[in-house]
């Protein structure tokens, strides 16, 4: 090959490094040179020689990226349009010769030892395939080789290599083929890859299908904000709403609009919702039909409010009246005018509400078996619920309208056909309208009294003898009247007028007596009186208890228990606790628990009752009693103490005699809760774990033993399907450990008991399947000083220092135990204070003892490095010590990752795809701010080009 052509290739590469050069001209010039050559071999060799300089640079230098783009353009320029003329196939093959050569070279390089070469090879394959046209043709054998190579590289150790390989396979996937290896590889990466950038790369190129949709949907629950955001974008752009089930649609909206990250909420508002609306031709009501609004009303309201928030004018607000009214009312004075246009006057609305609720169909037990009729009634109740919610948006400042609404709500509550599901909401709105607390209590109490003891007409038994006597007397009077009238006629005919006048008076008296007897007879026949009759059926009691529970819920607990409320407790709630109907008992327990929050004396009085219920009744009622018990501990702390204080289950110090009973009660409660953690009833176990988490987070309980139980429960494979439990404990552990140093010390104390339990678990136990290394990492991360929300002042001994001593002592207990290697590895993860001091000296003595006793070479190397670190050789600190960082603990709840990051990928997972491999990224402690000199060096580094390397090679040759 002539010398000037050598210079032409090298010069093209030099110019390609500069962003301002016109790469199209460089490509045209170099291609012109290539086309003039008869023997292309030397050109290929020289081109590859120049390309290798770029492929050994791993960092994303601008100069290197420009070269990669230039090579891609040059290779893609040899692609020729597909021609059906067979005479021109040979010419097309000649044109594709360079493209095929370059792809073969990259396939030969993809397995290189250097991760930089592997990365650049996959990057070039990705860019080349992406730059080819839709109908481009590549040799089948070459295509298969590319496919096989990229399938290998998606399992590479380095995330950036996996990212480029995944992107390169985008055009190699076949969504219609259930057994497509690319699709399978993509799904495996989405589920298991620990690097979020890899998951994002796969999401960006995986084709939605019946097979892959569930995996894409699951990424909306990923632990990383960017992955969740992209998952919602993919669903918005590539998936039709009909491809999702109703449950999936509701879940996407509920979780997306309540996501902790604002960027995810925004993408749901600006991408997913508009996309779904476009599929429904902009009809909001049609979109609501695609959701289960009756069972997920809150999600529907949140969705509507999100749509309203994007409206640009009042004319756009035309659907979802209830949600719209709430949205406008929250705007305050700004939305007052629009609210008046949307809603009628309070009195008019009250009449409509009354008429609608009165018309709700009542079904018998037989009719409830008919699903059609049952669904119809459920729909009516849902509409009624929405109407009641609108009461909160009405203007009740006008006295006439307010009085009418109060009267209507009272009448509705008194109606026998008012559904029980609406009772609580009706009481809530009634109490919300009333302004005086005493009036609220009195009115609800009166309604409860009228419902339970309505005024009914009652007929009294009649004495038959008395009734007969009055009938005989009435007959006698009638005979006397007849005789007197006959005598009167005779006197008149005889003109005995004085006698006739006497008879006339006598007849009048007899008539009055007859009328009186007739009236008495009619009253005795229909002897009905009105009086109150107490009803004790389950439906009535459930209705009254629901009103009572809502009353206690709405009233301020600082107000205490008034006589009226106390009367409700004695006459309604306590008898309800022993009612044979489970629904009545459950509501009575809820009422008792809520009422106990208003009075500590009441709570102490009925504590034993609640404890009995938690152990003896049906699961649902036991859970209600357990919630009430936890609420008491949260509010009052130690039972029977005036000043709440935290409970330590592990404190064995002697207590004063006057506290013995209190401690015994609390310890028995904690023992019971601990036993519930092993319950076979999933709901009870979950409720107990959540209750203990609340008590520990609020400082009511300080117990390493219970914390160890919660950690083991979280890792236990038995709870794998209990998403609520996993999510609750994942969030709790993270927040609890970060809250204070005291909490971290509790975590530290629970470390060894937890590890011993796992190490000693029998093979038949589910705990034997738990990854002990991962558990150790979790404890290290939870106790890291830098993890505290408010880092404590500098102390001589940190939590990690104390944990290191504990671990060392545990190692020395049995240096031949198999867990020694893990304990040594745990020591290497700790942030141990290297400053000279007593703690440092004590730890060094322990480490020296370990070196003398331990025989495992791997453990010895770790301990030696740690000793060097404590002696001041900070450079010897392993990369794992600085790389480990706490990931979001929700990884364990379906994020497709480990609970805590490993020492290798912990910090890297937080970085971008360009900086996610430890061999190439210089590590600095996260708290150290780079100096100005370091910043300038970094800027200079970005200006690096390949000329020096190329010149050095030329000179050496």
PDB file of C-alpha atoms in Angstrom, residues 114 129 184 785:
ATOM      1  CA  UNK A 114      -9.366  -6.248  28.468  1.00  0.00           C
ATOM      2  CA  UNK A 129     -26.344  -2.489  13.522  1.00  0.00           C
ATOM      3  CA  UNK A 184     -34.968 -14.660  27.306  1.00  0.00           C
ATOM      4  CA  UNK A 785     -22.000   6.156  60.656  1.00  0.00           C
TER       5      UNK A 785
END
